[in-house]
Amino acid sequence: MTNQEDYFYDFAMKLVLEAGLVLKISIEAKKTIKEKQGDWDLVTEYDQKIEDTIVGKLKQEFPNHKFIGEESTGANLPELTNDPTWIIDPIDGTMNFIHCFPHTCVVIGLAINKEVRIGIVYNPILEQLFTARKGRGAFLNGRPIKTSNIQDISKCLVCIEPGFLKVASLKNKMFERIQLITKKTHGVRTLGSAAITLCYIALGAVEGYHIEGPGISTWDIAAASLIISEAGGVVVDRVTGKTVDIMNPRAIGACNDKIAQELVKIIHEADRLAELNESQEKF
Ligand code: LIP
């Protein structure tokens, strides 16, 4: 990491901590809640306010940099170029934020030459600050963290996102995926924040995670995928099993590649079952 990147990191850290304070103060406030794609995909005025503040300050400091943010970029994802690109989720876990469920966070990542170099995920409610810089390890509140070294899928705790059962095109597949993952692992959990869940893999608290669905995008996984890889884990594409494309996250996060590939297989099998059931229903 260059001195310049150290400066980027320090600047981003200041913004994350300031935004975290806003999130912490506002979690119990009355909020205006709007649905984006359905009642499983919500947004509040705080999402927009926090993103505007973060992007405004970054633009002022780094006028030549690019930006990808959940609220300003929306569905029209720009191409990721070699330019320094800040990737921001002002509130990841908005549903949790609305319900005062304490897994919600501010996320900032920075990609340079299409590679994530800086990742910061801050949950100010539980005072958990996850950080990573390329090649320098991953940290929780300044303490180094490592993924769990479990190699046996049946001993894994795996997180999933049942909210996507509400999406008609994914319903059957999600149902089979949840069922099969539950059968083949120690257990299943759901936290409702992609960034925090990926950081929990980095921490060694869970071994795997699968997320895919409408609205899930670069900002949900970019920063945390660096935190996982710096902690010894991986984030792979659930179709190819190769390193995930942060611009097209249909992701499996895992404590190591063996577990990631097991999860790839389970999801393939679940999807095959879902397709079989669908074709039988037609007759
Ligand atoms: C959320 C994800 C969460 C998923 C939600 C949503 P947001 O991001 O992190 O894991 O279940 O559908 O997309 O919208 O709170 O930033």
Short mmCIF file of C-alpha atoms and ligand atoms in Angstrom, two decimals:
data_model
loop_
_atom_site.label_atom_id
_atom_site.label_comp_id
_atom_site.label_asym_id
_atom_site.label_seq_id
_atom_site.Cartn_x
_atom_site.Cartn_y
_atom_site.Cartn_z
CA MET A 1 0.00 0.00 0.00
CA THR A 2 1.32 3.38 -1.00
CA ASN A 3 1.47 6.49 1.22
CA GLN A 4 -1.27 7.85 -0.97
CA GLU A 5 -3.46 4.87 -0.14
CA ASP A 6 -2.76 5.43 3.55
CA TYR A 7 -4.14 8.92 3.09
CA PHE A 8 -7.23 7.55 1.30
CA TYR A 9 -7.72 5.09 4.16
CA ASP A 10 -7.44 7.73 6.89
CA PHE A 11 -9.83 10.02 5.05
CA ALA A 12 -12.38 7.22 4.53
CA MET A 13 -12.07 6.18 8.17
CA LYS A 14 -12.99 9.68 9.34
CA LEU A 15 -16.07 9.64 7.10
CA VAL A 16 -17.15 6.17 8.24
CA LEU A 17 -16.90 7.13 11.92
CA GLU A 18 -18.89 10.35 11.35
CA ALA A 19 -21.55 8.47 9.35
CA GLY A 20 -21.65 5.77 12.03
CA LEU A 21 -22.50 8.41 14.61
CA VAL A 22 -25.45 9.58 12.49
CA LEU A 23 -26.61 5.98 12.13
CA LYS A 24 -26.31 5.36 15.87
CA ILE A 25 -28.18 8.53 16.84
CA SER A 26 -30.95 8.00 14.27
CA ILE A 27 -31.64 4.28 14.76
CA GLU A 28 -34.40 5.00 17.28
CA ALA A 29 -35.72 8.09 15.49
CA LYS A 30 -38.93 8.19 13.48
CA LYS A 31 -38.08 7.37 9.87
CA THR A 32 -39.74 7.77 6.52
CA ILE A 33 -39.75 4.28 5.03
CA LYS A 34 -40.14 3.57 1.32
CA GLU A 35 -40.22 0.29 -0.56
CA LYS A 36 -37.78 -0.09 -3.45
CA GLN A 37 -38.51 -3.46 -5.07
CA GLY A 38 -40.87 -4.84 -2.44
CA ASP A 39 -41.44 -4.92 1.31
CA TRP A 40 -38.18 -6.88 1.63
CA ASP A 41 -36.18 -3.98 0.10
CA LEU A 42 -36.59 -0.77 2.09
CA VAL A 43 -34.96 2.64 2.18
CA THR A 44 -35.15 5.59 4.60
CA GLU A 45 -34.20 9.24 4.32
CA TYR A 46 -31.08 8.41 6.36
CA ASP A 47 -29.71 6.15 3.60
CA GLN A 48 -29.80 9.08 1.18
CA LYS A 49 -28.55 11.66 3.71
CA ILE A 50 -25.56 9.56 4.79
CA GLU A 51 -24.59 8.71 1.21
CA ASP A 52 -24.88 12.37 0.11
CA THR A 53 -22.59 13.43 2.96
CA ILE A 54 -19.99 10.72 2.31
CA VAL A 55 -19.96 11.19 -1.48
CA GLY A 56 -19.98 15.01 -1.15
CA LYS A 57 -16.90 14.98 1.09
CA LEU A 58 -15.07 12.41 -1.04
CA LYS A 59 -15.79 14.38 -4.22
CA GLN A 60 -14.47 17.55 -2.64
CA GLU A 61 -11.25 15.85 -1.55
CA PHE A 62 -10.76 13.60 -4.60
CA PRO A 63 -12.44 15.31 -7.58
CA ASN A 64 -10.92 12.88 -10.09
CA HIS A 65 -12.11 9.74 -8.37
CA LYS A 66 -15.23 7.77 -9.32
CA PHE A 67 -18.14 6.66 -7.15
CA ILE A 68 -20.55 3.75 -6.92
CA GLY A 69 -23.15 4.16 -4.18
CA GLU A 70 -26.35 2.30 -3.38
CA GLU A 71 -28.63 5.33 -3.35
CA SER A 72 -27.05 7.43 -6.11
CA THR A 73 -26.05 4.69 -8.56
CA GLY A 74 -29.15 2.54 -8.22
CA ALA A 75 -29.78 -0.11 -10.86
CA ASN A 76 -27.59 1.51 -13.54
CA LEU A 77 -24.24 0.20 -12.45
CA PRO A 78 -21.39 1.99 -14.26
CA GLU A 79 -18.45 0.04 -15.65
CA LEU A 80 -15.64 -0.43 -13.14
CA THR A 81 -12.57 1.30 -14.60
CA ASN A 82 -8.94 1.45 -13.45
CA ASP A 83 -9.61 4.82 -11.79
CA PRO A 84 -9.82 4.95 -8.02
CA THR A 85 -13.49 4.14 -7.37
CA TRP A 86 -15.19 4.56 -4.01
CA ILE A 87 -17.90 1.96 -3.40
CA ILE A 88 -20.38 3.02 -0.72
CA ASP A 89 -23.33 1.53 1.11
CA PRO A 90 -24.49 4.26 3.51
CA ILE A 91 -26.63 1.83 5.50
CA ASP A 92 -26.27 -1.87 4.88
CA GLY A 93 -29.02 -3.69 6.72
CA THR A 94 -31.63 -0.96 6.25
CA MET A 95 -34.43 -3.32 7.33
CA ASN A 96 -32.50 -3.96 10.56
CA PHE A 97 -31.95 -0.21 11.01
CA ILE A 98 -35.72 0.32 10.68
CA HIS A 99 -36.45 -2.38 13.27
CA CYS A 100 -33.61 -1.40 15.65
CA PHE A 101 -32.12 -4.88 15.10
CA PRO A 102 -28.50 -4.11 15.90
CA HIS A 103 -26.86 -5.53 12.75
CA THR A 104 -26.56 -2.47 10.56
CA CYS A 105 -23.51 -0.68 9.29
CA VAL A 106 -21.81 1.93 7.12
CA VAL A 107 -19.62 0.54 4.33
CA ILE A 108 -16.87 2.14 2.29
CA GLY A 109 -14.56 0.35 -0.14
CA LEU A 110 -11.99 1.68 -2.56
CA ALA A 111 -11.04 -0.12 -5.78
CA ILE A 112 -7.96 0.90 -7.77
CA ASN A 113 -7.13 -0.77 -11.09
CA LYS A 114 -10.32 -2.82 -10.55
CA GLU A 115 -8.93 -4.32 -7.33
CA VAL A 116 -10.41 -3.59 -3.91
CA ARG A 117 -7.57 -2.04 -1.88
CA ILE A 118 -9.44 -0.67 1.15
CA GLY A 119 -12.47 -2.05 2.99
CA ILE A 120 -14.19 -0.57 6.02
CA VAL A 121 -17.41 -1.91 7.58
CA TYR A 122 -18.61 -0.16 10.74
CA ASN A 123 -21.47 -1.25 12.96
CA PRO A 124 -21.75 1.64 15.44
CA ILE A 125 -24.54 -0.04 17.42
CA LEU A 126 -22.33 -2.93 18.52
CA GLU A 127 -19.14 -0.86 18.15
CA GLN A 128 -17.63 -3.25 15.61
CA LEU A 129 -15.19 -1.67 13.18
CA PHE A 130 -13.96 -4.15 10.56
CA THR A 131 -11.07 -2.95 8.41
CA ALA A 132 -8.67 -4.23 5.79
CA ARG A 133 -6.06 -2.87 3.46
CA LYS A 134 -4.71 -4.99 0.64
CA GLY A 135 -1.81 -7.12 1.88
CA ARG A 136 -2.03 -5.89 5.47
CA GLY A 137 -4.50 -8.29 7.09
CA ALA A 138 -8.00 -7.85 8.47
CA PHE A 139 -8.95 -6.32 11.81
CA LEU A 140 -11.84 -5.91 14.21
CA ASN A 141 -11.40 -2.78 16.32
CA GLY A 142 -7.67 -2.92 15.55
CA ARG A 143 -7.26 -6.56 16.57
CA PRO A 144 -6.20 -9.01 13.80
CA ILE A 145 -8.90 -11.50 12.78
CA LYS A 146 -8.79 -14.86 10.97
CA THR A 147 -11.43 -17.10 9.42
CA SER A 148 -12.30 -20.38 11.10
CA ASN A 149 -10.23 -23.36 9.90
CA ILE A 150 -13.13 -25.82 9.65
CA GLN A 151 -12.77 -28.05 6.58
CA ASP A 152 -15.90 -30.17 6.96
CA ILE A 153 -19.12 -28.68 5.56
CA SER A 154 -21.23 -30.64 8.06
CA LYS A 155 -19.53 -28.70 10.87
CA CYS A 156 -20.19 -25.27 9.34
CA LEU A 157 -22.55 -22.54 10.43
CA VAL A 158 -23.85 -20.86 7.28
CA CYS A 159 -25.76 -17.62 6.76
CA ILE A 160 -28.38 -17.11 4.09
CA GLU A 161 -30.95 -14.52 3.03
CA PRO A 162 -34.51 -15.88 3.25
CA GLY A 163 -35.91 -12.47 2.20
CA PHE A 164 -35.46 -13.52 -1.43
CA LEU A 165 -38.17 -16.16 -0.96
CA LYS A 166 -40.47 -13.21 -1.61
CA VAL A 167 -39.08 -12.73 -5.12
CA ALA A 168 -41.24 -14.83 -7.47
CA SER A 169 -38.41 -15.78 -9.86
CA LEU A 170 -36.19 -16.99 -6.99
CA LYS A 171 -38.78 -18.51 -4.66
CA ASN A 172 -38.39 -22.20 -5.56
CA LYS A 173 -34.61 -22.07 -5.80
CA MET A 174 -34.28 -20.20 -2.50
CA PHE A 175 -36.55 -22.72 -0.82
CA GLU A 176 -34.43 -25.66 -2.02
CA ARG A 177 -31.16 -23.85 -1.25
CA ILE A 178 -32.24 -23.08 2.32
CA GLN A 179 -33.51 -26.63 2.81
CA LEU A 180 -30.37 -28.31 1.46
CA ILE A 181 -27.91 -25.98 3.23
CA THR A 182 -29.78 -26.61 6.50
CA LYS A 183 -29.57 -30.41 5.97
CA LYS A 184 -25.89 -30.48 5.05
CA THR A 185 -24.44 -28.08 7.64
CA HIS A 186 -24.41 -27.59 11.42
CA GLY A 187 -26.96 -24.83 11.10
CA VAL A 188 -28.22 -21.75 9.36
CA ARG A 189 -28.41 -18.12 10.53
CA THR A 190 -29.53 -14.89 8.99
CA LEU A 191 -28.29 -11.43 9.93
CA GLY A 192 -29.84 -9.18 7.23
CA SER A 193 -26.67 -7.31 6.33
CA ALA A 194 -24.46 -8.73 3.61
CA ALA A 195 -21.43 -6.68 4.65
CA ILE A 196 -21.65 -7.65 8.33
CA THR A 197 -22.24 -11.31 7.50
CA LEU A 198 -19.14 -11.43 5.29
CA CYS A 199 -17.18 -9.79 8.13
CA TYR A 200 -18.47 -12.47 10.52
CA ILE A 201 -16.85 -15.06 8.25
CA ALA A 202 -13.62 -13.03 8.47
CA LEU A 203 -14.02 -13.07 12.25
CA GLY A 204 -14.45 -16.87 12.38
CA ALA A 205 -17.98 -16.61 13.81
CA VAL A 206 -19.63 -18.32 10.81
CA GLU A 207 -18.09 -20.38 8.02
CA GLY A 208 -20.21 -19.60 4.98
CA TYR A 209 -22.72 -17.25 3.40
CA HIS A 210 -24.75 -17.15 0.25
CA ILE A 211 -26.28 -14.03 -1.17
CA GLU A 212 -27.86 -13.41 -4.53
CA GLY A 213 -30.91 -11.49 -5.58
CA PRO A 214 -32.32 -8.35 -7.09
CA GLY A 215 -30.84 -5.23 -5.51
CA ILE A 216 -27.76 -7.04 -4.23
CA SER A 217 -24.86 -5.23 -5.76
CA THR A 218 -21.24 -4.16 -5.61
CA TRP A 219 -21.69 -2.03 -2.49
CA ASP A 220 -23.00 -5.03 -0.51
CA ILE A 221 -19.87 -7.09 -1.02
CA ALA A 222 -16.88 -5.07 -2.30
CA ALA A 223 -15.40 -3.78 0.98
CA ALA A 224 -16.17 -6.94 2.96
CA SER A 225 -14.74 -9.25 0.30
CA LEU A 226 -11.34 -7.66 0.91
CA ILE A 227 -11.86 -8.07 4.68
CA ILE A 228 -12.61 -11.81 4.16
CA SER A 229 -9.66 -12.44 1.85
CA GLU A 230 -7.27 -10.60 4.17
CA ALA A 231 -8.58 -12.83 6.98
CA GLY A 232 -7.84 -16.00 4.98
CA GLY A 233 -11.24 -16.64 3.40
CA VAL A 234 -12.72 -16.36 -0.09
CA VAL A 235 -15.72 -14.91 -1.90
CA VAL A 236 -16.58 -16.87 -5.05
CA ASP A 237 -19.15 -16.78 -7.81
CA ARG A 238 -21.83 -19.36 -7.02
CA VAL A 239 -21.94 -20.52 -10.66
CA THR A 240 -18.26 -20.79 -11.61
CA GLY A 241 -16.72 -21.26 -8.17
CA LYS A 242 -14.06 -18.72 -9.14
CA THR A 243 -13.35 -15.39 -7.44
CA VAL A 244 -16.53 -13.34 -7.42
CA ASP A 245 -16.99 -10.48 -9.85
CA ILE A 246 -17.82 -7.60 -7.49
CA MET A 247 -19.88 -6.01 -10.27
CA ASN A 248 -22.11 -9.11 -10.50
CA PRO A 249 -22.41 -10.53 -7.02
CA ARG A 250 -24.12 -13.90 -6.93
CA ALA A 251 -21.82 -14.67 -4.08
CA ILE A 252 -20.66 -17.38 -1.77
CA GLY A 253 -18.40 -16.25 1.05
CA ALA A 254 -16.50 -18.91 2.96
CA CYS A 255 -13.77 -19.44 5.52
CA ASN A 256 -11.70 -21.30 2.89
CA ASP A 257 -11.95 -22.49 -0.71
CA LYS A 258 -12.86 -26.07 0.25
CA ILE A 259 -16.00 -24.90 2.05
CA ALA A 260 -16.76 -22.43 -0.76
CA GLN A 261 -16.67 -25.22 -3.36
CA GLU A 262 -18.90 -27.44 -1.18
CA LEU A 263 -21.44 -24.61 -1.04
CA VAL A 264 -21.22 -24.15 -4.82
CA LYS A 265 -22.10 -27.85 -5.19
CA ILE A 266 -24.98 -27.67 -2.71
CA ILE A 267 -26.49 -24.70 -4.54
CA HIS A 268 -26.15 -26.42 -7.93
CA GLU A 269 -27.92 -29.45 -6.49
CA ALA A 270 -30.65 -27.31 -4.91
CA ASP A 271 -31.26 -25.47 -8.18
CA ARG A 272 -31.47 -28.77 -10.06
CA LEU A 273 -34.10 -29.99 -7.56
CA ALA A 274 -36.04 -26.73 -7.92
CA GLU A 275 -36.03 -27.04 -11.73
CA LEU A 276 -37.12 -30.67 -11.50
CA ASN A 277 -40.01 -29.75 -9.18
CA GLU A 278 -41.03 -26.91 -11.49
CA SER A 279 -41.06 -29.15 -14.57
CA GLN A 280 -43.07 -31.82 -12.70
CA GLU A 281 -45.62 -29.20 -11.58
CA LYS A 282 -46.22 -28.31 -15.22
CA PHE A 283 -47.47 -31.82 -16.01
C1 LIP B 1 -29.45 -5.45 2.25
C2 LIP B 1 -28.50 -6.61 2.31
C3 LIP B 1 -29.20 -7.73 3.00
C4 LIP B 1 -30.30 -8.24 2.10
C5 LIP B 1 -31.27 -7.10 1.78
C6 LIP B 1 -30.61 -5.82 1.36
P1 LIP B 1 -29.37 -2.78 2.14
O1 LIP B 1 -28.81 -4.29 1.79
O2 LIP B 1 -27.31 -6.36 2.91
O3 LIP B 1 -28.32 -8.74 3.34
O4 LIP B 1 -30.98 -9.29 2.68
O5 LIP B 1 -32.19 -7.52 0.79
O6 LIP B 1 -30.25 -5.77 0.02
O7 LIP B 1 -30.48 -2.56 1.15
O8 LIP B 1 -29.84 -2.79 3.55
O9 LIP B 1 -28.20 -1.92 1.89
#
